[in-house]
Coordinates of C-alpha atoms in Angstrom, one line a residue:
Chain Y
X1 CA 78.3 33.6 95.9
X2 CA 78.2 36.4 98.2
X3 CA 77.9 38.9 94.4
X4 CA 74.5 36.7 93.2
X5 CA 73.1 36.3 97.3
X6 CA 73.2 40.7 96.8
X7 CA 71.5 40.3 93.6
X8 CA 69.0 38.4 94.6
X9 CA 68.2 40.5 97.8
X10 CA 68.3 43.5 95.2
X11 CA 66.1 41.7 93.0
X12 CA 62.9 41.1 95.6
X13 CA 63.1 44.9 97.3
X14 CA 62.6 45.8 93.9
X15 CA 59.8 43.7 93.7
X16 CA 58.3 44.4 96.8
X17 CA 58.8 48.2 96.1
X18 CA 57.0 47.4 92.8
X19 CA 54.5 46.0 93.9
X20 CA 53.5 48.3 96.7
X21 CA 53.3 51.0 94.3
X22 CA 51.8 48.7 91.6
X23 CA 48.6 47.1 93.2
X24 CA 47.5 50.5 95.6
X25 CA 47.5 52.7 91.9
X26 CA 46.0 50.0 90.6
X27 CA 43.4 49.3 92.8
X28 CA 42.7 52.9 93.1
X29 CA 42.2 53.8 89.7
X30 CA 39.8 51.0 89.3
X31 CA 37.8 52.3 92.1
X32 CA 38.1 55.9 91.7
X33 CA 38.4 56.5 87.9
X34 CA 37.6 54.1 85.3
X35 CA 37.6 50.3 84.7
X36 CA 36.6 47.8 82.1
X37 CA 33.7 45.0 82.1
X38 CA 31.7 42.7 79.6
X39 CA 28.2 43.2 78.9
X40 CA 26.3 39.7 79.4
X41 CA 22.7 39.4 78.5
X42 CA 20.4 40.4 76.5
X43 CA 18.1 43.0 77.8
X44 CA 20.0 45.9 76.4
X45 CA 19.6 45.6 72.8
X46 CA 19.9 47.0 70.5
X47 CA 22.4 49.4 72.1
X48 CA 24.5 46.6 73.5
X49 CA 25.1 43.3 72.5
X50 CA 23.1 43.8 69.7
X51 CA 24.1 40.1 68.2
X52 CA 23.8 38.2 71.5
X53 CA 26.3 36.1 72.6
X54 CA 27.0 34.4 69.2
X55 CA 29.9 37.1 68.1
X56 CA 30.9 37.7 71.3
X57 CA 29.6 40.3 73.8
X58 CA 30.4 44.1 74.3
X59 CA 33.1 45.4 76.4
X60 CA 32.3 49.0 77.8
X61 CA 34.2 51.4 79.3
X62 CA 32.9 52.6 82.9
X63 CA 33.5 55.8 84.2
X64 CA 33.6 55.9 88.2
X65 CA 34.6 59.8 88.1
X66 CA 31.6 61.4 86.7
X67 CA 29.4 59.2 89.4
X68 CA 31.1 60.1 92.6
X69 CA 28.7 62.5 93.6
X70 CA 25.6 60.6 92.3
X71 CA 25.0 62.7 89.4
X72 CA 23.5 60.8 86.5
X73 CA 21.2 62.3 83.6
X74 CA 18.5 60.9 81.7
X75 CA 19.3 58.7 79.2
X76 CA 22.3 57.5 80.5
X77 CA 23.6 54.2 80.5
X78 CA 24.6 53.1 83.7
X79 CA 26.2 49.9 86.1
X80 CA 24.6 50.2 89.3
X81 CA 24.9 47.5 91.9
X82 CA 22.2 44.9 92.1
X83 CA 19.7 45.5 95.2
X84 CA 19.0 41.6 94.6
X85 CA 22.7 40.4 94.7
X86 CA 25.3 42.3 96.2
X87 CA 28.1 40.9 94.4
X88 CA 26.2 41.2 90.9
X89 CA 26.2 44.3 89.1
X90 CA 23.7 45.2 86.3
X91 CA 23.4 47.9 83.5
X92 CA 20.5 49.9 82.1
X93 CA 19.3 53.0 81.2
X94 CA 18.0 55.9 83.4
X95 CA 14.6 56.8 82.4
X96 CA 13.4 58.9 85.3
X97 CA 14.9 61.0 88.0
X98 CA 13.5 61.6 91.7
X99 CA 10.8 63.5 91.3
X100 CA 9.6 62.7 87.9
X101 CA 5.9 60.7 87.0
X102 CA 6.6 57.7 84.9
X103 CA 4.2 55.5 83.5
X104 CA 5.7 52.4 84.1
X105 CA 5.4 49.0 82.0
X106 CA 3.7 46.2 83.4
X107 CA 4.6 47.2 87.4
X108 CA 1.4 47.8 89.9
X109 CA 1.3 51.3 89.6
X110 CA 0.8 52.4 86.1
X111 CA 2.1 55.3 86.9
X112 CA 4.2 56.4 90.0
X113 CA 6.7 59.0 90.9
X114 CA 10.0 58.0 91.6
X115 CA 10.7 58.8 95.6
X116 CA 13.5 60.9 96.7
X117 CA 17.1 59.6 96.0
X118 CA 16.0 57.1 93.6
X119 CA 16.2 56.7 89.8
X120 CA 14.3 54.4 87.2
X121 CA 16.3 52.5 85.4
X122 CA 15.1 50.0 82.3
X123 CA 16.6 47.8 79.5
X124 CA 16.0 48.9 76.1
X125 CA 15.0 45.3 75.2
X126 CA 11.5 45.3 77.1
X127 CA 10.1 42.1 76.8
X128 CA 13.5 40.6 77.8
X129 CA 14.8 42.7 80.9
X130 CA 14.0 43.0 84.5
X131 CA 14.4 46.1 85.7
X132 CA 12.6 48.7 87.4
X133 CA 9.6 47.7 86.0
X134 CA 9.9 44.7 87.6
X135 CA 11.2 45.7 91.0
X136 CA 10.5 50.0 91.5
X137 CA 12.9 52.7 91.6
X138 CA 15.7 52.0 92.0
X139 CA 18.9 52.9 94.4
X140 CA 22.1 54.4 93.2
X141 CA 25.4 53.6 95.2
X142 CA 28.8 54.0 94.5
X143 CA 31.2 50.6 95.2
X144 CA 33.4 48.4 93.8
X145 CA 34.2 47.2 90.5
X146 CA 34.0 43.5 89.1
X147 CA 34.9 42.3 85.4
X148 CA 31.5 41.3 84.0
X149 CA 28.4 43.0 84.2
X150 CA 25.2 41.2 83.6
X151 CA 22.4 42.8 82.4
X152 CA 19.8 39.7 82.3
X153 CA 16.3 39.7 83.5
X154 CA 16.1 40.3 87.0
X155 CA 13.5 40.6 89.8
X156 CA 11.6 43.3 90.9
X157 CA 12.5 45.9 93.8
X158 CA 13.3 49.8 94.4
X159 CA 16.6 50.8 92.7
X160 CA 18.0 54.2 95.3
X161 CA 20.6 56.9 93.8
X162 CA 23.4 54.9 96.6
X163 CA 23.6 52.3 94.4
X164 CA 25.0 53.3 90.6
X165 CA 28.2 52.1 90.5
X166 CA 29.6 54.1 87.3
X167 CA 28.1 55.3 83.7
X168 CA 29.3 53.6 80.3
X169 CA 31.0 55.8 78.5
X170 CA 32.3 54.3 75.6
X171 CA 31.9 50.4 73.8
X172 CA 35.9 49.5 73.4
X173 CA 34.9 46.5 72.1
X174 CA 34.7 44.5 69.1
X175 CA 36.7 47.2 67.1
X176 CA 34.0 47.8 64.5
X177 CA 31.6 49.0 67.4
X178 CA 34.1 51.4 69.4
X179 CA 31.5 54.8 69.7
X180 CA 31.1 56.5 72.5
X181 CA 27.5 56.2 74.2
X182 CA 25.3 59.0 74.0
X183 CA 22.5 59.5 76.4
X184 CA 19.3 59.1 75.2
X185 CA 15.8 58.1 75.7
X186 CA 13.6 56.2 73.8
X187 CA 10.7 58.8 72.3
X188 CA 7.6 56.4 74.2
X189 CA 9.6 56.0 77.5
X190 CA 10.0 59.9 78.4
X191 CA 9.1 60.6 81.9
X192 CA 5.6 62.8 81.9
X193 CA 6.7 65.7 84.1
X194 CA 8.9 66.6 87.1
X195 CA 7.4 67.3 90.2
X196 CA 10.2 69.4 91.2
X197 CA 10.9 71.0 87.3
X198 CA 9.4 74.6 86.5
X199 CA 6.6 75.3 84.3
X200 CA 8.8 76.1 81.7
X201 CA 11.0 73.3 82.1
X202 CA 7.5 71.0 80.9
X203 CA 7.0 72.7 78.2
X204 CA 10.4 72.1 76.3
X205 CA 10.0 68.7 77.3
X206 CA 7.5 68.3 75.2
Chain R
X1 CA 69.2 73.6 89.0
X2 CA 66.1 73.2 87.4
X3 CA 66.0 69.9 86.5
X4 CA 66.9 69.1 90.5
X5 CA 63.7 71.2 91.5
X6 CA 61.7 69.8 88.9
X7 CA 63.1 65.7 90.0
X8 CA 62.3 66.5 93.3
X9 CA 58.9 67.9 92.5
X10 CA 58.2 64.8 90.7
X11 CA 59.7 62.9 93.3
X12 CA 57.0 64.4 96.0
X13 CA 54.3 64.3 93.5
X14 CA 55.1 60.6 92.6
X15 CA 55.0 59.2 96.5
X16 CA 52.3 61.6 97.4
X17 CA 50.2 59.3 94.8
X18 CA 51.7 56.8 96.0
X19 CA 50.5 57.3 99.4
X20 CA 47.7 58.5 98.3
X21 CA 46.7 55.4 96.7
X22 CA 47.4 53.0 99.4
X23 CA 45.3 55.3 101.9
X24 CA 42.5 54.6 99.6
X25 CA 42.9 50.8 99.5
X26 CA 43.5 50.6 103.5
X27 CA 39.7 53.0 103.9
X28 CA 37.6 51.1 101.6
X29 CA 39.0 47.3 101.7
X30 CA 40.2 47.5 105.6
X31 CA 38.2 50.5 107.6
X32 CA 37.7 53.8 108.4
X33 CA 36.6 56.1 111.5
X34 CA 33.0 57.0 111.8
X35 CA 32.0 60.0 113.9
X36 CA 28.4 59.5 114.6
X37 CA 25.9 62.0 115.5
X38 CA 22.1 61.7 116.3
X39 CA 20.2 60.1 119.4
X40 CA 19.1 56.9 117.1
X41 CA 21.6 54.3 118.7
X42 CA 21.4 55.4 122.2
X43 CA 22.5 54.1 124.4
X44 CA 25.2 51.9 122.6
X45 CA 26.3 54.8 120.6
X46 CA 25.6 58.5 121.6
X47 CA 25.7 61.4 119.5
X48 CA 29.7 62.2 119.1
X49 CA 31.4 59.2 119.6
X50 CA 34.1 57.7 117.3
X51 CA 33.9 54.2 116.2
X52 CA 35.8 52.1 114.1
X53 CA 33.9 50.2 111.0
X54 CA 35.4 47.6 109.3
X55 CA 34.7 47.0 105.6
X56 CA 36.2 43.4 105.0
X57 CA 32.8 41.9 106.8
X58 CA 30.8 43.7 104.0
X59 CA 33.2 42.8 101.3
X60 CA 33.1 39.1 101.8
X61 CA 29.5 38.9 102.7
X62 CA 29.7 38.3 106.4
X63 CA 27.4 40.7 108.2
X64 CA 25.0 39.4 110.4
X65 CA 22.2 39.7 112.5
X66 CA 23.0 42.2 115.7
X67 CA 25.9 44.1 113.4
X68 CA 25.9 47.5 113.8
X69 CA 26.8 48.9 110.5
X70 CA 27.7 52.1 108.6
X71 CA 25.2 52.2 105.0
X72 CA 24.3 54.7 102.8
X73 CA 20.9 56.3 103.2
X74 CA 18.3 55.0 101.0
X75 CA 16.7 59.0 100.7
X76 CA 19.8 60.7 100.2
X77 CA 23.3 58.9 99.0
X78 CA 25.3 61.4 100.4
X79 CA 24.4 60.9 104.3
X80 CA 25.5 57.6 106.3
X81 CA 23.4 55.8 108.6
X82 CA 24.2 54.1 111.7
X83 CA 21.9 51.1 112.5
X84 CA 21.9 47.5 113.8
X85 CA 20.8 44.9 111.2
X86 CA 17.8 43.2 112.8
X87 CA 17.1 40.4 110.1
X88 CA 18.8 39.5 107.4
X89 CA 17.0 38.1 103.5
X90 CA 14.6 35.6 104.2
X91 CA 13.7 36.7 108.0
X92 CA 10.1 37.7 108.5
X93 CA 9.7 40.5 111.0
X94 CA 6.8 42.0 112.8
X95 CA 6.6 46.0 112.9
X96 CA 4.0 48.9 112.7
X97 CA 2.7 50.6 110.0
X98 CA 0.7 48.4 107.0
X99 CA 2.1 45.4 106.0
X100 CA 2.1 46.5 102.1
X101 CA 4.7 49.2 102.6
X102 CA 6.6 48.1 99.7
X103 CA 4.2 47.2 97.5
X104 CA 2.7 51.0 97.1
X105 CA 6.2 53.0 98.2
X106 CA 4.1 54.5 100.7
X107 CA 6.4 54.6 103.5
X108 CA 4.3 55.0 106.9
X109 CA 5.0 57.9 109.3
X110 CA 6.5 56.8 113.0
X111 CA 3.9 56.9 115.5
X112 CA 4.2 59.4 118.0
X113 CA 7.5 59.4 119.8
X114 CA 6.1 59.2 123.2
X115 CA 4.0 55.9 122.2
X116 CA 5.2 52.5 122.0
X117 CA 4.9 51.3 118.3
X118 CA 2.5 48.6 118.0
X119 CA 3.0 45.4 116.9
X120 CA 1.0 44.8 113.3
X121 CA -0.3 41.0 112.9
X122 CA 0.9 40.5 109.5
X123 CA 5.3 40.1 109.5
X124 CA 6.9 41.6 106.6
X125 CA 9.7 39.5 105.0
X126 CA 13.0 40.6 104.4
X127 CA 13.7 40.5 100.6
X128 CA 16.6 38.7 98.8
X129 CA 19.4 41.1 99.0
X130 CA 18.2 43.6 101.7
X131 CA 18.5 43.7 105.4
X132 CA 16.5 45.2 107.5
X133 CA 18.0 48.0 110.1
X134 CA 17.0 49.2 113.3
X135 CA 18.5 51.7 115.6
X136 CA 18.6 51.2 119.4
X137 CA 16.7 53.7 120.6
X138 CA 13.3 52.8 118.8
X139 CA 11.7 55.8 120.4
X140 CA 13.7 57.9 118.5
X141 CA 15.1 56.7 115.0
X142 CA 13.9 56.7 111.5
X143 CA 14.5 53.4 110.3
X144 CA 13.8 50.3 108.1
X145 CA 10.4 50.6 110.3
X146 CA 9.7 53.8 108.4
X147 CA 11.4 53.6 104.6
X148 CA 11.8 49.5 104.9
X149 CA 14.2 47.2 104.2
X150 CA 17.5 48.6 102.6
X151 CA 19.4 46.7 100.2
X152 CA 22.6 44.8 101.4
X153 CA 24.9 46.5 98.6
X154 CA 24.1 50.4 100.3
X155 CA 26.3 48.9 103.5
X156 CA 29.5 50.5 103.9
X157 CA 31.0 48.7 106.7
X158 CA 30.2 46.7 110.3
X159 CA 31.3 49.1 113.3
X160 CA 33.4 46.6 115.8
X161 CA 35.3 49.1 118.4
X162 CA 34.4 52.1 119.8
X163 CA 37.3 54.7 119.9
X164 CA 36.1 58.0 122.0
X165 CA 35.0 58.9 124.3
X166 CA 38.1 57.2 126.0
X167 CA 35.9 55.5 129.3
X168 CA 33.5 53.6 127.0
X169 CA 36.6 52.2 124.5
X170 CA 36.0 48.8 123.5
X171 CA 33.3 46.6 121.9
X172 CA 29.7 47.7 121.4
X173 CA 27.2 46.2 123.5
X174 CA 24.1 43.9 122.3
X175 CA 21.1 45.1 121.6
X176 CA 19.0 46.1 124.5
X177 CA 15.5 46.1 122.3
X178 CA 15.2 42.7 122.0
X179 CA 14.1 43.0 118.5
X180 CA 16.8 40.5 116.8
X181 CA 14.8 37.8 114.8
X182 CA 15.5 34.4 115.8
X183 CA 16.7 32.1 113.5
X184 CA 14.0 31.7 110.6
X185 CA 14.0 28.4 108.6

């Protein structure tokens, strides 16, 4: 009796002294590195979700490291938290950097330069996706992860560099789409110049 | 030998992460200590005090209206702001500078610090998702008055205790402007 009464007392400290290593690594790496969420919606296509819903949705892997300090590029595909929802976070592409002129598609100003500590983010499915074009630049801030993203049309408002939450990196899944995500930028959707770029900086742009 | 030093540099390495881990979970799901500087919140908070934010109020959704809270900066991600939510989504509040602010992401200039800002006819509306912040001492702080209103996800945490200096420990007063907005239906 005494023997199994030890046992058990054995069995939960090891559990305890499991767990409290278990759930703080845990919880950290999710934050601080790297963590896993499906793409809903459709307004990224063709780069993700390029079927719909109707073979089942991408999974993508998001990297939290590589956005600590709020450094995206063009091009990138990223999470960033919704200014509209709080608990909802949504993924598009960067188009534009502070600084840069844009022309924008269907918002007030056909073209506009994207304020300090802001980005302009976009689908790549236009007709189908709210994003900046619908609601400004945007804001990018680091926070917590959640296990789906949605990427649906959405309303319009400024998007600011405090609110990108982390960059897809790679699609993990379905197996026959694992590739890792190159930044780029469709040809049409290039900003026009940066106000803060040199002279020669222009010119390779174009 | 070796294998003892190299066991017991795993062993330090292994609670060191361990440690280092639950830090991280107790300052960004429980709170952290804020040393404020800048004469925006005076006088509820003056320029080197210490406060204590709390994050689970953000994480669940429950700031309101006369929280002081810790957000990121809308201009620059890197810097922290320290400001009392005024209104929350929904509220409609009356300020100076044009009503249109957000429409042309003109942001107006403050009047002149020795003036009182006006009050403009037309209230602005808080939109889903933001708040709208406002430090204490409206003579002197750049606020949702001058870049507008700042989206509820760039809140870090609500500041509940102050911590130093050691004669004004305790809770943080109410806000002596006046400019909460009442209950809005």
């Amino acid at each position: 009796m005494a023997q199994q009464a030890g046992a058990g007392r054995r069995y939960v400290r090891a559990f305890v002294s499991g767990f409290f290593v278990a759930v703080p690594v845990t919880v950290t790496v999710l934050d601080r590195f790297a963590y896993v969420a499906r793409v809903e919606g459709a307004s990224m296509q063709p780069s993700l979700n390029p079927e719909g819903n109707v073979t089942g949705s991408d999974v993508v892997l998001l990297n939290r490291w590589s956005v600590r300090n709020y450094q995206v590029r063009r091009g990138d595909i990223v999470s960033v938290l919704s200014p509209k929802n709080p608990q909802q976070k949504i993924i598009k592409r960067v188009i534009a950097l502070e600084g840069d002129f844009i022309k924008t598609l269907g918002y007030k100003n056909r073209y506009l330069k994207v304020p300090d500590g802001h980005f302009w983010i976009e689908g790549d499915h236009h007709g189908h996706s709210l994003d900046s074009n619908s609601f400004g630049p945007a804001l990018r801030t680091p926070w917590r992860a959640r296990c789906s993203v949605k990427c649906c049309v959405w309303c319009s408002h400024g998007v600011s560099l405090g609110l990108v939450h982390g960059r897809a990196s790679h699609i993990i899944w379905p197996p026959n789409r694992w590739q890792r995500i190159e930044p780029s930028i469709p040809p049409e959707r290039m900003p026009l110049l940066n106000w803060h770029a040199d002279a020669t900086e222009d010119e390779e742009k174009d | 030998m070796f294998r003892r030093v190299l066991g017991k540099t795993l062993g330090f390495l292994g609670y060191t992460v361990q440690y280092g881990c639950i830090a991280h979970c107790a300052f960004e799901y429980i709170g952290e200590f804020v040393a404020c500087s800048g004469p925006s919140m005076e006088p509820t908070i003056t320029s080197h005090d210490v406060v204590f934010s709390e994050r689970l109020s953000r994480h669940l959704c429950r700031i309101e209206k006369g929280d002081i809270v810790i957000a990121k900066s809308p201009f620059d991600p890197h810097m922290n702001i320290c400001k009392r939510v005024i209104g929350l989504e929904g509220d409609k509040i009356c300020t100076s500078g044009p009503s249109d602010v957000f429409k042309t992401h003109q942001y107006p200039r403050l009047p002149q610090p020795t003036l009182r800002p006006a009050i403009s006819l037309k209230p602005i509306t808080v939109p889903k998702g933001h708040v709208w912040l406002e430090g204490d001492n409206l003579r002197n702080s750049t606020d949702s008055r001058s870049y507008g209103p700042v989206p509820y996800a760039l809140i870090r945490g609500r500041v509940c205790l102050k911590l130093w200096p050691p004669h004004n420990f305790g809770a943080l007063n109410q806000s002596p402007t006046g400019r909460i907005v009442k209950r809005s239906d």
